[in-house]
Tab-separated table of C-alpha atoms in Angstrom:
chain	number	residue	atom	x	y	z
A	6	UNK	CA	76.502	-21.612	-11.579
A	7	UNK	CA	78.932	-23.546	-13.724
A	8	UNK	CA	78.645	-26.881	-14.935
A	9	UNK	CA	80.434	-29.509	-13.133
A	10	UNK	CA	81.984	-32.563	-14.913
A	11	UNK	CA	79.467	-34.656	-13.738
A	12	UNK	CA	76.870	-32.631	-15.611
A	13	UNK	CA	78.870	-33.319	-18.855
A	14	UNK	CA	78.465	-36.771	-17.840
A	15	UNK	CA	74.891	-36.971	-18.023
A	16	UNK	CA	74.422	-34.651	-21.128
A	17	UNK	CA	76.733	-36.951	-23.022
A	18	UNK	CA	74.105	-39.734	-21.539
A	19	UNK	CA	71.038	-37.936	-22.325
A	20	UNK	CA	72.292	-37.294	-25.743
A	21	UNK	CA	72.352	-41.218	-26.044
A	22	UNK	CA	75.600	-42.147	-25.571
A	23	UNK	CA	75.603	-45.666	-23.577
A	24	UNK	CA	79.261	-47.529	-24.108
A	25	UNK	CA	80.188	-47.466	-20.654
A	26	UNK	CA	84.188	-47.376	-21.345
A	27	UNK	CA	82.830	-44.519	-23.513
A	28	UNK	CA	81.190	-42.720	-20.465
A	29	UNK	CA	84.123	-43.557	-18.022
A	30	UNK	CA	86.218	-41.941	-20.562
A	31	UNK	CA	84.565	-38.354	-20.409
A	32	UNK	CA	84.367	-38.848	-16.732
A	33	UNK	CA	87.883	-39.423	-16.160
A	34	UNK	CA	89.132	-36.649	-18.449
A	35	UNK	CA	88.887	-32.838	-17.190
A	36	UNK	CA	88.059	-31.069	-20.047
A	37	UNK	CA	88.867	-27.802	-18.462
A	38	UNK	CA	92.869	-28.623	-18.966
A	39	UNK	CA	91.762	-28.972	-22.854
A	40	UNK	CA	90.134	-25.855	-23.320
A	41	UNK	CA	91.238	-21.977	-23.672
A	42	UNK	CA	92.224	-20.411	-20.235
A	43	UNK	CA	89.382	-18.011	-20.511
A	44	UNK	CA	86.897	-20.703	-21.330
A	45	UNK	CA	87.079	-22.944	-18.546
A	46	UNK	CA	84.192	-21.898	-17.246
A	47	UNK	CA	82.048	-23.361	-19.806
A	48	UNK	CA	84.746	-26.442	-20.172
A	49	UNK	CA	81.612	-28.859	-18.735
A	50	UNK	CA	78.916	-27.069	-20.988
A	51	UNK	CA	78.020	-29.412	-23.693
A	52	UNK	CA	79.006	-27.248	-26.154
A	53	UNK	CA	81.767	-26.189	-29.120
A	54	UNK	CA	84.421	-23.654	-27.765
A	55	UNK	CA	85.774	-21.742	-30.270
A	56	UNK	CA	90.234	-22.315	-30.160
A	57	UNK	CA	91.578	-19.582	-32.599
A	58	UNK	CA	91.922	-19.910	-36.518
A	59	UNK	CA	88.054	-20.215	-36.911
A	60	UNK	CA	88.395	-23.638	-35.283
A	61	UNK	CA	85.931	-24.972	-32.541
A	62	UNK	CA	86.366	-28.088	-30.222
A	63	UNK	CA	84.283	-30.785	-30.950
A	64	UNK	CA	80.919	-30.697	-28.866
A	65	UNK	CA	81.518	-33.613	-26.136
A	66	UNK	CA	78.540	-35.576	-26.802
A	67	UNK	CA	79.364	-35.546	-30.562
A	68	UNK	CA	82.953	-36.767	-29.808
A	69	UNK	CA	81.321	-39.282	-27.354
A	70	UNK	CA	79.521	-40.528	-30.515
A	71	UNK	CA	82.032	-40.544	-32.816
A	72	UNK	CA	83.695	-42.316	-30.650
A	73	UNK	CA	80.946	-44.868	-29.793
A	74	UNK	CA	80.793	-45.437	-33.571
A	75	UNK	CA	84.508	-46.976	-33.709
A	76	UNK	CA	83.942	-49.426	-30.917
A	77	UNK	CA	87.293	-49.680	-29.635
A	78	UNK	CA	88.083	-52.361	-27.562
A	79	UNK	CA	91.311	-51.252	-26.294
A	80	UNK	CA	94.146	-52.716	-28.689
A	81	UNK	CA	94.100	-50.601	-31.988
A	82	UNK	CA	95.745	-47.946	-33.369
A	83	UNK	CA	93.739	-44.712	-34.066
A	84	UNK	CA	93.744	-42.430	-36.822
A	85	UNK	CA	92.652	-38.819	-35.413
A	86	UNK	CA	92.679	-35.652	-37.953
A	87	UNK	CA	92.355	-32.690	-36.287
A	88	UNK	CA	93.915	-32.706	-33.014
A	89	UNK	CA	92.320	-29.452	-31.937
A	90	UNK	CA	93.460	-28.975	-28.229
A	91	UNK	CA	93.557	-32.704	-27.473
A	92	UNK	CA	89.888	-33.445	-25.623
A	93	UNK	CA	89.046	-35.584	-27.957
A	94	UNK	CA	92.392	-37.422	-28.588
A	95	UNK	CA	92.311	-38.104	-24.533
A	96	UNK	CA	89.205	-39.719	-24.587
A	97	UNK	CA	90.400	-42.133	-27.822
A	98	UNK	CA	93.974	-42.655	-25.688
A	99	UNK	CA	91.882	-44.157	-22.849
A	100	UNK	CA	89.818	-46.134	-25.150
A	101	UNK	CA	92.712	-47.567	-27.377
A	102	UNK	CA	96.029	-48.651	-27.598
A	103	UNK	CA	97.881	-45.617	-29.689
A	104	UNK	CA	96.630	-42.696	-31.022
A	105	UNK	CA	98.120	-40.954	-34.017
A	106	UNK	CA	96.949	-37.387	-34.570
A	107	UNK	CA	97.470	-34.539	-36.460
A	108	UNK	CA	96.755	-31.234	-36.825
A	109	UNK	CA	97.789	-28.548	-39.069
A	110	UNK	CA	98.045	-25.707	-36.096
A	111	UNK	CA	101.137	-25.972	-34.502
A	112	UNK	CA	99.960	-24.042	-31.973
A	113	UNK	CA	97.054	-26.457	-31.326
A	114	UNK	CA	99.355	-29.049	-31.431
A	115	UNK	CA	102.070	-27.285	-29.108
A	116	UNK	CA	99.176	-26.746	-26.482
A	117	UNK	CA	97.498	-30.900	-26.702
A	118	UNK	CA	100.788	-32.030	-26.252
A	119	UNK	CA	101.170	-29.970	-23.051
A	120	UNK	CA	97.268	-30.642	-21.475
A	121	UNK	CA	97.932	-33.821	-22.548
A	122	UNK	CA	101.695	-34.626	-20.849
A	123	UNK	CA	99.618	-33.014	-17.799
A	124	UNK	CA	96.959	-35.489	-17.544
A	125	UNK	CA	100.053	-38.260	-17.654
A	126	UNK	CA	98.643	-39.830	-21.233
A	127	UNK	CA	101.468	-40.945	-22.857
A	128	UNK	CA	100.499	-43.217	-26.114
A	129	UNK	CA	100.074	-40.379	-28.541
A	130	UNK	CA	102.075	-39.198	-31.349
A	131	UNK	CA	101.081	-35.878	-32.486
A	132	UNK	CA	101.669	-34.367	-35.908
A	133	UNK	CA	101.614	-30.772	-37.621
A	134	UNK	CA	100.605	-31.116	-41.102
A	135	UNK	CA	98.364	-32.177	-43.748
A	136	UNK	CA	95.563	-34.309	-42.050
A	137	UNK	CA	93.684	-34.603	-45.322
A	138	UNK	CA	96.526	-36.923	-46.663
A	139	UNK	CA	96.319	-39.020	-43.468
A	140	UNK	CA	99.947	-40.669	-41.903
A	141	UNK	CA	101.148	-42.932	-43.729
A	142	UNK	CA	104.220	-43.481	-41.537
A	143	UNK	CA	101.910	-45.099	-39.290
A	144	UNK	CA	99.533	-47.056	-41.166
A	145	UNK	CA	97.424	-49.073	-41.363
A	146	UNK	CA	94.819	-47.918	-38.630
A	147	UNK	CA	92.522	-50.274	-37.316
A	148	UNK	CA	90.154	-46.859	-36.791
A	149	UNK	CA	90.388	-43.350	-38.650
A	150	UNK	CA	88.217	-40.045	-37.279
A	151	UNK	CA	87.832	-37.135	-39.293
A	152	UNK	CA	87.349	-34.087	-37.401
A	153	UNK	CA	86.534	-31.623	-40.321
A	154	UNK	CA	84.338	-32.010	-43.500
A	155	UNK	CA	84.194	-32.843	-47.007
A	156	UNK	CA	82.088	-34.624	-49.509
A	157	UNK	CA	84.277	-37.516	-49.572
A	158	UNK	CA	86.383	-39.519	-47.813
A	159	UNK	CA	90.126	-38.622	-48.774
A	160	UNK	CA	91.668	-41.789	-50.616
A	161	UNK	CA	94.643	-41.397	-48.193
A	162	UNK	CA	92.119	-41.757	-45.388
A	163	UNK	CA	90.981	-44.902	-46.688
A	164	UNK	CA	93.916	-46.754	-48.185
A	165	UNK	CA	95.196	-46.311	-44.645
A	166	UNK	CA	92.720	-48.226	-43.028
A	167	UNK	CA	92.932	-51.817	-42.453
A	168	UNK	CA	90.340	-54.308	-43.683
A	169	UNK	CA	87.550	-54.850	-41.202
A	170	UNK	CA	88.845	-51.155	-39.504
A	171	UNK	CA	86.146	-48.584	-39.409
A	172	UNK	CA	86.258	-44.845	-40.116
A	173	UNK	CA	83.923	-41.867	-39.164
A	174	UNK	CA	83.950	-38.621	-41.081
A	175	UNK	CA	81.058	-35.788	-41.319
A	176	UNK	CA	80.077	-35.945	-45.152
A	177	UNK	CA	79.184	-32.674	-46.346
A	178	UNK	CA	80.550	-29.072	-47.462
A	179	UNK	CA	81.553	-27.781	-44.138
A	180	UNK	CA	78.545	-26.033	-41.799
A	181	UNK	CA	75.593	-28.772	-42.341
A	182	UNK	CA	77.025	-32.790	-42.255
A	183	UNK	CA	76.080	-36.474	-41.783
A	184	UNK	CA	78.521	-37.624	-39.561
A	185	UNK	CA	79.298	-41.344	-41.127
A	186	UNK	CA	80.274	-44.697	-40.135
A	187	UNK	CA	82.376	-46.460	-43.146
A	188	UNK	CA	83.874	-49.637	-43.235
A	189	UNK	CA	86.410	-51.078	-44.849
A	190	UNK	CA	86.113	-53.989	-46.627
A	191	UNK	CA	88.322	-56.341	-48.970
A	192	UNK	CA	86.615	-54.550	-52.242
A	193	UNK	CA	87.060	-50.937	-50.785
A	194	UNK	CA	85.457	-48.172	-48.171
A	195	UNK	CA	81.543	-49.232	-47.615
A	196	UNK	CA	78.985	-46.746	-45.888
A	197	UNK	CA	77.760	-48.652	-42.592
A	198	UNK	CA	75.446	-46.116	-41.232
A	199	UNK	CA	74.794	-41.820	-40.353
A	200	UNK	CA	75.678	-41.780	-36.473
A	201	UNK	CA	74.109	-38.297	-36.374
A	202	UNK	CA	73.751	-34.203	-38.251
A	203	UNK	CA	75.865	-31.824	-37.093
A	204	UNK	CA	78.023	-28.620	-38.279
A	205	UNK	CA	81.775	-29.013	-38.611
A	206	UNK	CA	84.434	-26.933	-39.803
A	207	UNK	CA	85.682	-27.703	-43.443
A	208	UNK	CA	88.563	-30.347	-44.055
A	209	UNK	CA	91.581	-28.465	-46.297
A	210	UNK	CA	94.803	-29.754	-47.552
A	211	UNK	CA	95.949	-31.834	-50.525
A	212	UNK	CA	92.767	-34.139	-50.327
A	213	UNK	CA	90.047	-31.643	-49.260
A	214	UNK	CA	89.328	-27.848	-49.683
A	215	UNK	CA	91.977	-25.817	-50.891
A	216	UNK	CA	92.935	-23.109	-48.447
């Protein structure tokens, strides 16, 4: 039998996810309209699903605690690289004020825009391009998440962020990461804490790997 979204719900909990607006978040947003039409039957299985290109969705309870990690409280703008197929970028739209994200999959992007339009969440502005360079268009960010890994945080990333604003990126060489809380400070980016392990695809672009 499949999982239902409530089971999500409690895996995200179990996992130790306890922001409430965090929770109501997940619970509101069907992540079968953000997932492949022949994956929806594992859309409530806290798991990856893979999306084309050798891309993957974020696992739900690791987005849940990325997302914990920034500690929106409903009035900033958000910095999202690597839109995939927009799960993720729902749950920040419910938790913030605007979301800017970009991906550099125009099909990926083509597709979020539609789930998203569908679920009637209207305060994001989604990119094709360059994440590792970050937006600059739109800056500064009062929050940045990296969805892809490198050993450092881009300097785009982080000259985009506004001081006190708080940024989480998986440190590492793509496959085996420390998924990091920075802020940013008046003297420059400072490590806060390592919200948890986990595997991510590599970041590439100007600023990261080369492809």
């Amino acid at each position: 039998m499949s999982a239902s979204p409530g089971d999500l719900v409690r895996a995200v909990r179990a996992a130790g996810v306890r922001d409430p607006r965090v929770l109501r978040a997940i619970e509101a947003t069907p992540r079968a309209g953000f997932v492949p039409a022949e994956q929806v039957a594992d859309a409530y299985e806290d798991e990856p699903i893979p999306i084309g290109h050798q891309q993957v969705t974020t696992q739900p309870s690791l987005s849940a605690r990325v997302i914990e990690g920034l500690a929106l409280a409903g009035d900033e703008r958000v910095l999202e690289v690597g839109t995939g197929l927009g799960f993720q970028t729902a749950l920040l739209a419910r938790l913030a004020a605007e979301v800017v994200t970009i991906d550099r999959w125009p099909d990926l992007v083509r597709q979020a825009r539609r789930s998203l339009a569908r679920e009637g969440i209207g305060n994001v502005v989604l990119l094709v391009g360059d994440g590792s360079g970050g937006v600059p268009g739109h800056a500064p960010y009062d929050a940045v998440v990296v969805s892809a890994a490198f050993p450092e945080v881009p300097p785009p990333l982080a000259g985009q962020l506004r001081p006190g604003g708080r940024l989480v990126q998986p440190i590492g060489p793509g496959g085996h990461e420390e998924v990091v809380l920075f802020e940013r400070t008046e003297t420059g980016l400072e490590r806060r804490e390592v919200l948890t392990l986990a595997r991510y695809v590599r970041l590439y672009g100007e600023y990261g790997f080369t492809p």
